[in-house]
Coordinates of C-alpha atoms and ligand atoms in Angstrom, one line a residue:
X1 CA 0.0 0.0 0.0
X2 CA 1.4 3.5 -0.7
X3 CA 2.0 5.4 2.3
X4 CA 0.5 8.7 1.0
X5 CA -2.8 7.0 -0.1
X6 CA -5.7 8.6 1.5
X7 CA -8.5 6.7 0.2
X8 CA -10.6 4.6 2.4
X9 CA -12.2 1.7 2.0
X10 CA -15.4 1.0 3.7
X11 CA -16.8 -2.4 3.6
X12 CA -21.0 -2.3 4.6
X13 CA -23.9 -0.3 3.4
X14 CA -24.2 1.2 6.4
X15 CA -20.7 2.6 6.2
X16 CA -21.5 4.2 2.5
X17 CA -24.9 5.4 3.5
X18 CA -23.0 7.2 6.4
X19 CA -21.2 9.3 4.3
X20 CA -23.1 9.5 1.1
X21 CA -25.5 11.2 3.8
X22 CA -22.8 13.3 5.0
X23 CA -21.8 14.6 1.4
X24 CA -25.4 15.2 0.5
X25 CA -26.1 17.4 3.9
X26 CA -23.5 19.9 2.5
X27 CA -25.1 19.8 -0.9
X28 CA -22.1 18.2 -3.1
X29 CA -23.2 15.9 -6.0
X30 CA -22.3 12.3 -6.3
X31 CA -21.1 10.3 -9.1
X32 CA -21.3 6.5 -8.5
X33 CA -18.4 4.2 -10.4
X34 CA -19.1 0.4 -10.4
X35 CA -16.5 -1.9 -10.9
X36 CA -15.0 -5.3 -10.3
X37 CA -11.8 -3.9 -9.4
X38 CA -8.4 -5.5 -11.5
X39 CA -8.8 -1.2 -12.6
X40 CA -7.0 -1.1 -15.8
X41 CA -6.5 2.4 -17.5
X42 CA -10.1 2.1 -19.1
X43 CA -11.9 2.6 -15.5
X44 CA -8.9 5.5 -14.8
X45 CA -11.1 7.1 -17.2
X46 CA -14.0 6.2 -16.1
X47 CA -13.2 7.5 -12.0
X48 CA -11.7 10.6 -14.0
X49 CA -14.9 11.5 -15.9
X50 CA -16.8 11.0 -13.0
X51 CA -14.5 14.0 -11.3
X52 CA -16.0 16.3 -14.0
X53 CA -19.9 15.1 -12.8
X54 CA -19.5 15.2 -9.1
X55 CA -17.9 16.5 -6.6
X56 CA -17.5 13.4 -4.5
X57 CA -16.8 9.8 -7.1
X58 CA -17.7 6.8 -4.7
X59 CA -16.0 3.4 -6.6
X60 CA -17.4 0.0 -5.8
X61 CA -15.5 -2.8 -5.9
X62 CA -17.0 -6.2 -5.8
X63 CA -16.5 -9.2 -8.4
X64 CA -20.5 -10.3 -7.9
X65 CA -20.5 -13.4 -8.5
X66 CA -24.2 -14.0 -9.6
X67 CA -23.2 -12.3 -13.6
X68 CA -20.9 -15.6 -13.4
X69 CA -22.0 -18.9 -14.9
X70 CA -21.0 -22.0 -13.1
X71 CA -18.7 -22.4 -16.1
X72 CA -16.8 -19.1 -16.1
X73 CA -14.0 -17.6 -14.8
X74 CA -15.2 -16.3 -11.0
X75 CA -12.6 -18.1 -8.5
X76 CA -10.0 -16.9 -11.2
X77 CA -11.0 -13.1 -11.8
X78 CA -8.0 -10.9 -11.2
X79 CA -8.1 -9.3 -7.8
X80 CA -6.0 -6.6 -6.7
X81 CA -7.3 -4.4 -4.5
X82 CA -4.6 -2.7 -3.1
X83 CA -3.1 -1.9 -6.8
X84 CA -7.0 -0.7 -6.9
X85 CA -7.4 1.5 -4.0
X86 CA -3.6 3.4 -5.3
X87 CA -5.5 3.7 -8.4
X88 CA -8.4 5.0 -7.1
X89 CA -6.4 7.6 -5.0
X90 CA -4.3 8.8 -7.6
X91 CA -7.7 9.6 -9.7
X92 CA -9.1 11.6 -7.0
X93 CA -11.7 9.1 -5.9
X94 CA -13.3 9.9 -2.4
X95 CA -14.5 6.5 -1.2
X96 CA -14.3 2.8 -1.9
X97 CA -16.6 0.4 -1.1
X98 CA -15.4 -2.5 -0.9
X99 CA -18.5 -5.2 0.2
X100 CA -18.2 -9.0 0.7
X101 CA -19.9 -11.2 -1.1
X102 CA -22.3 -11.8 2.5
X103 CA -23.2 -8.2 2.4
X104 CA -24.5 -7.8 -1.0
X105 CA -26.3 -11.1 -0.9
X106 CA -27.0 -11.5 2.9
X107 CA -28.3 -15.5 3.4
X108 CA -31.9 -15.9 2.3
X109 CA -31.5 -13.4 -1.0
X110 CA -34.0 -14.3 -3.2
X111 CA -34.3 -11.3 -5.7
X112 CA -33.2 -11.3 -9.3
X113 CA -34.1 -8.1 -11.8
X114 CA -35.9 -9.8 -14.9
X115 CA -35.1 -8.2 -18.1
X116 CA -35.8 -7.6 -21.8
X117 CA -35.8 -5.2 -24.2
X118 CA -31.6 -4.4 -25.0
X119 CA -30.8 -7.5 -22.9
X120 CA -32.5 -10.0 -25.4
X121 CA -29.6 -12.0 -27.6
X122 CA -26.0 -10.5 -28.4
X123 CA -24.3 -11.9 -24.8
X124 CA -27.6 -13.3 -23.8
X125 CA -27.5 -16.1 -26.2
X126 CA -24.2 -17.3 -24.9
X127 CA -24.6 -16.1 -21.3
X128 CA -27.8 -16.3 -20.5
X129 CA -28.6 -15.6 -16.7
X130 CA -25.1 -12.1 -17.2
X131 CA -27.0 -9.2 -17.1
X132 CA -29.8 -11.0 -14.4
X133 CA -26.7 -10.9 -12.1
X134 CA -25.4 -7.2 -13.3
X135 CA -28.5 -5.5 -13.1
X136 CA -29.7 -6.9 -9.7
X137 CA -26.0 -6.0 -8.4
X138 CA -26.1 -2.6 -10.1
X139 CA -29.9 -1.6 -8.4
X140 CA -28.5 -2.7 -5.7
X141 CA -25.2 -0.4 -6.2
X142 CA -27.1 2.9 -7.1
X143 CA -29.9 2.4 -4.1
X144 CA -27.3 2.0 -1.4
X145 CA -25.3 5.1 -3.1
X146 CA -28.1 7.1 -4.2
X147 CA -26.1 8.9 -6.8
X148 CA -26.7 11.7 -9.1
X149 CA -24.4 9.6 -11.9
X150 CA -23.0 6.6 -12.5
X151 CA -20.3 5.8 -15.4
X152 CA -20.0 3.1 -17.0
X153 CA -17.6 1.7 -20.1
X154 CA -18.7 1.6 -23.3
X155 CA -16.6 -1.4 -23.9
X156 CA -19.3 -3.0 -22.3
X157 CA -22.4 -1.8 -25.0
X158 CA -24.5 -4.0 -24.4
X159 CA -24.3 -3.6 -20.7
X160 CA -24.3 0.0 -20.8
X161 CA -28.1 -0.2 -22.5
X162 CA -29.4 -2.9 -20.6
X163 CA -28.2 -0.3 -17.3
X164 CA -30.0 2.6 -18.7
X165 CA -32.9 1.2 -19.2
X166 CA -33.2 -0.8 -16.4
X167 CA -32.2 2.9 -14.6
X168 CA -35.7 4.5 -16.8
X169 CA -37.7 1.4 -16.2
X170 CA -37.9 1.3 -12.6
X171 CA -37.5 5.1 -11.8
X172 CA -33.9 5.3 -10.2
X173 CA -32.8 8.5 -9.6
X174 CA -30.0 8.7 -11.3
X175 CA -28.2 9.8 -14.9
X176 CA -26.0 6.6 -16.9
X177 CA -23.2 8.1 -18.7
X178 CA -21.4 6.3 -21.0
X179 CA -17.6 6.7 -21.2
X180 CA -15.8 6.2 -24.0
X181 CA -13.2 2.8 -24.7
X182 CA -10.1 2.8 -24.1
X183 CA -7.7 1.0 -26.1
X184 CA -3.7 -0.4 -26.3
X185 CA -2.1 1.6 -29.5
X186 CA -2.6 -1.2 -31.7
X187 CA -6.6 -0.5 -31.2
X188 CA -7.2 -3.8 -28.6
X189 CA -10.0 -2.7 -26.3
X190 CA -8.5 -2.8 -22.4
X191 CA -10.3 -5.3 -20.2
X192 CA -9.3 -6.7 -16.9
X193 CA -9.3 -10.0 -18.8
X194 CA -6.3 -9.2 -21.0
X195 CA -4.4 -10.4 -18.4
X196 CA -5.4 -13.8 -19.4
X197 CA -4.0 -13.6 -23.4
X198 CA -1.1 -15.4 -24.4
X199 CA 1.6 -13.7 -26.7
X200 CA 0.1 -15.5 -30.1
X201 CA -3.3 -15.0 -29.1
X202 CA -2.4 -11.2 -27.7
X203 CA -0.9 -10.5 -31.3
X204 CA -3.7 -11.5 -33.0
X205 CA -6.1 -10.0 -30.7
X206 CA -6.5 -6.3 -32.0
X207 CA -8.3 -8.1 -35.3
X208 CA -11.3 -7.7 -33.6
X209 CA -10.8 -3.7 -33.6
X210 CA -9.5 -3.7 -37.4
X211 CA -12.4 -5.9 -38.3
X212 CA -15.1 -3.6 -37.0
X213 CA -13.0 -0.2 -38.1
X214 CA -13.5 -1.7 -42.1
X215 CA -16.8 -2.5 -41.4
X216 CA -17.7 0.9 -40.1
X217 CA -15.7 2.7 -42.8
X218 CA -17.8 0.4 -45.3
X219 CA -21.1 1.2 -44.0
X220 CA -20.5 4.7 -43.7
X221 CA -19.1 5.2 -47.2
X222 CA -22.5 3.6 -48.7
X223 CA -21.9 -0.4 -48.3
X224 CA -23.9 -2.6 -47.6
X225 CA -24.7 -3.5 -43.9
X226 CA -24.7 -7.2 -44.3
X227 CA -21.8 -7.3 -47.2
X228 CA -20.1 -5.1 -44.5
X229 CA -20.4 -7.8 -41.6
X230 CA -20.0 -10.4 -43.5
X231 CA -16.3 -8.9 -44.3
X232 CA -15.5 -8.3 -40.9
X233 CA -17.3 -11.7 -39.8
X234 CA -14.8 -13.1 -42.2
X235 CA -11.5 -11.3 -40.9
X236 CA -12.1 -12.4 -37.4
X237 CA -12.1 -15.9 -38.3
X238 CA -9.3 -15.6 -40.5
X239 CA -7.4 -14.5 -37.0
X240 CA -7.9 -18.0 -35.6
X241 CA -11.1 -16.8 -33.5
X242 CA -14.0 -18.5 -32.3
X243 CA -16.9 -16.2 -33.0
X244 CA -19.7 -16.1 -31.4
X245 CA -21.3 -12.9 -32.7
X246 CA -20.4 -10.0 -35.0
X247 CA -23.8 -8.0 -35.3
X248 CA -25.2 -4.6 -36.6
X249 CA -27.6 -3.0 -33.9
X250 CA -29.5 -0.2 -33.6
X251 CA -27.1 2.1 -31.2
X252 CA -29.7 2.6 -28.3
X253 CA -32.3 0.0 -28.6
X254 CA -30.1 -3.0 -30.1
X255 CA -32.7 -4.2 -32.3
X256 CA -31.3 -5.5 -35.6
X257 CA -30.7 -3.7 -38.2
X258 CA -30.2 -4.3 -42.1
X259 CA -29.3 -0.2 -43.0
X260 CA -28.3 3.3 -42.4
X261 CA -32.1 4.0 -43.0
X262 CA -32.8 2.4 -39.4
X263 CA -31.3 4.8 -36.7
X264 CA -27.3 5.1 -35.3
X265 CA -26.2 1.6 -35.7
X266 CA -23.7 -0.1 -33.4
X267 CA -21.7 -2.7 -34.4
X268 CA -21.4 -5.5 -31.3
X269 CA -18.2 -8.7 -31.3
X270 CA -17.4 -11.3 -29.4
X271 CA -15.5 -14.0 -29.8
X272 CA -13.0 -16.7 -28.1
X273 CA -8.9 -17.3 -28.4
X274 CA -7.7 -19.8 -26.7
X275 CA -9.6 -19.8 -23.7
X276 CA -10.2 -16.1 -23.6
X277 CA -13.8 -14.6 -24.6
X278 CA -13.1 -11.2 -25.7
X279 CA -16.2 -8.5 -26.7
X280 CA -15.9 -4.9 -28.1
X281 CA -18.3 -2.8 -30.7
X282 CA -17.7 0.8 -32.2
X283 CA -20.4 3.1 -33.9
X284 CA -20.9 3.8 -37.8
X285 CA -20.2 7.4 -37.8
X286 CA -23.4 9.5 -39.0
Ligands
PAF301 O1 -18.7 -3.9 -15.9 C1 -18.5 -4.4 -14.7 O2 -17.4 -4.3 -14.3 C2 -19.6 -5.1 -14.0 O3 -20.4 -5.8 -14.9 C3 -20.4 -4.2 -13.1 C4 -21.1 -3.1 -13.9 C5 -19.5 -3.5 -12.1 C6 -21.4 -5.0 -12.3 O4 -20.8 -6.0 -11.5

């Protein structure tokens, strides 16, 4: 731990309300930063742009485990919390909750969010009960914080639509902004899962960025949206990936979409190297 860090972590509800209530008493905004911790430049920006909403940023760390299939990675998730809590400090953060798993589900849970809309197919079709587990955890996150915002990735589209609707849907008081990707110079999108690429699989990895760059240079110069997929469908596989979608989606509502005709469109990837399932998108520019 660094010596000069002044963050502090706080570990119950009862602890966050404490002080949420304290900030709110002397009339300062808050901005609300959910994460799973293993912070990675992409949430830097994310606790940064939350600086320019607020004038306190609460982050939450906690790798919930209910947006994990039996089958997925949860016992192996990166953890590093006190890399985290540096991180945290050095961006100006004001408080970290930090919450076991025992205080987020206390014994007896029984609630789960039900969704549709944005959260039918895409990641659903492979991972069916993700964004059940996200959205409970993230209702859950923005009533015990009660902020005014709360930033999320783009990285994760999908998840970032399915958040803002669930946010309209039952009334929460609060505004979802969307931050922007971030990505290593060869254009792979960061994710705390990175850590898990080999070299060969590493180097071939930013495909998936080149891929969907052609394909929204393609659509936005005229081409065809499927002709357009189809190419970068193509590419992907080419790289030695597994795919398990490469889709064009209408930007807000993720409907699918066959042209330009149809609204912003979004186009949505993931696919599997190795043993790694990796996901980005990017917008056709207007
Ligand atoms: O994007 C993430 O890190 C998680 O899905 C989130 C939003 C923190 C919920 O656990």
């Amino acid at each position: 731990m660094s010596a000069r860090r002044t963050i502090r972590p706080v570990h119950t509800v009862a602890e966050l309300r404490e002080q949420v209530k304290s900030w709110r008493a002397a009339e300062e905004r808050i901005a609300l930063v959910p994460t799973m911790g293993a912070l990675h430049s992409g949430h830097v920006a994310l606790m940064e742009a939350a600086r320019a909403h607020a004038e306190r940023v609460v982050l939450s760390i906690f790798v919930n485990p209910t947006q994990f299939a039996p089958t997925e990675d949860l016992s192996r998730y990166p953890r590093t919390l006190e890399a985290d809590l540096d991180k945290a400090d050095a961006a100006g953060v004001h408080l970290a909750f930090v919450p076991d798993v025992g205080e987020m589900y206390p014994e007896g849970f029984a609630t789960t969010i039900s969704l549709a809309g944005p959260a039918l197919g895409l990641e659903t079709e492979f991972r069916p009960t993700h964004f059940a587990g996200v959205a409970t955890v993230v209702a859950k996150l923005l009533i015990q914080a009660a902020p005014d915002v709360a930033l999320f990735g783009e990285k994760d589209y999908q998840q970032l639509q399915v958040i803002t609707r669930l946010a309209r849907d039952i009334d929460l008081p609060v505004r979802i902004v969307g931050v922007p990707t971030v990505r290593e110079p060869d254009g792979l999108a960061l994710s705390s899962r990175n850590v898990y690429l080999g070299k060969e699989d590493r180097a071939a990895a930013p495909v998936l960025h080149r891929a969907l760059s052609a394909a929204t240079a393609q659509i936005a110069g005229g081409g065809n949206v499927l002709d357009a997929i189809d190419d970068a469908r193509r590419a992907v596989i080419a790289a030695g990936f597994q795919l398990d979608y490469l889709e064009a989606r209408h930007a807000a509502s993720l409907a699918p979409v066959l042209s330009r005709a149809e609204g912003p469109i979004r186009l949505l990837v993931a696919a599997r190297i190795g043993a790694t399932r990796l996901i980005d998108n990017l917008a056709v520019p207007d």
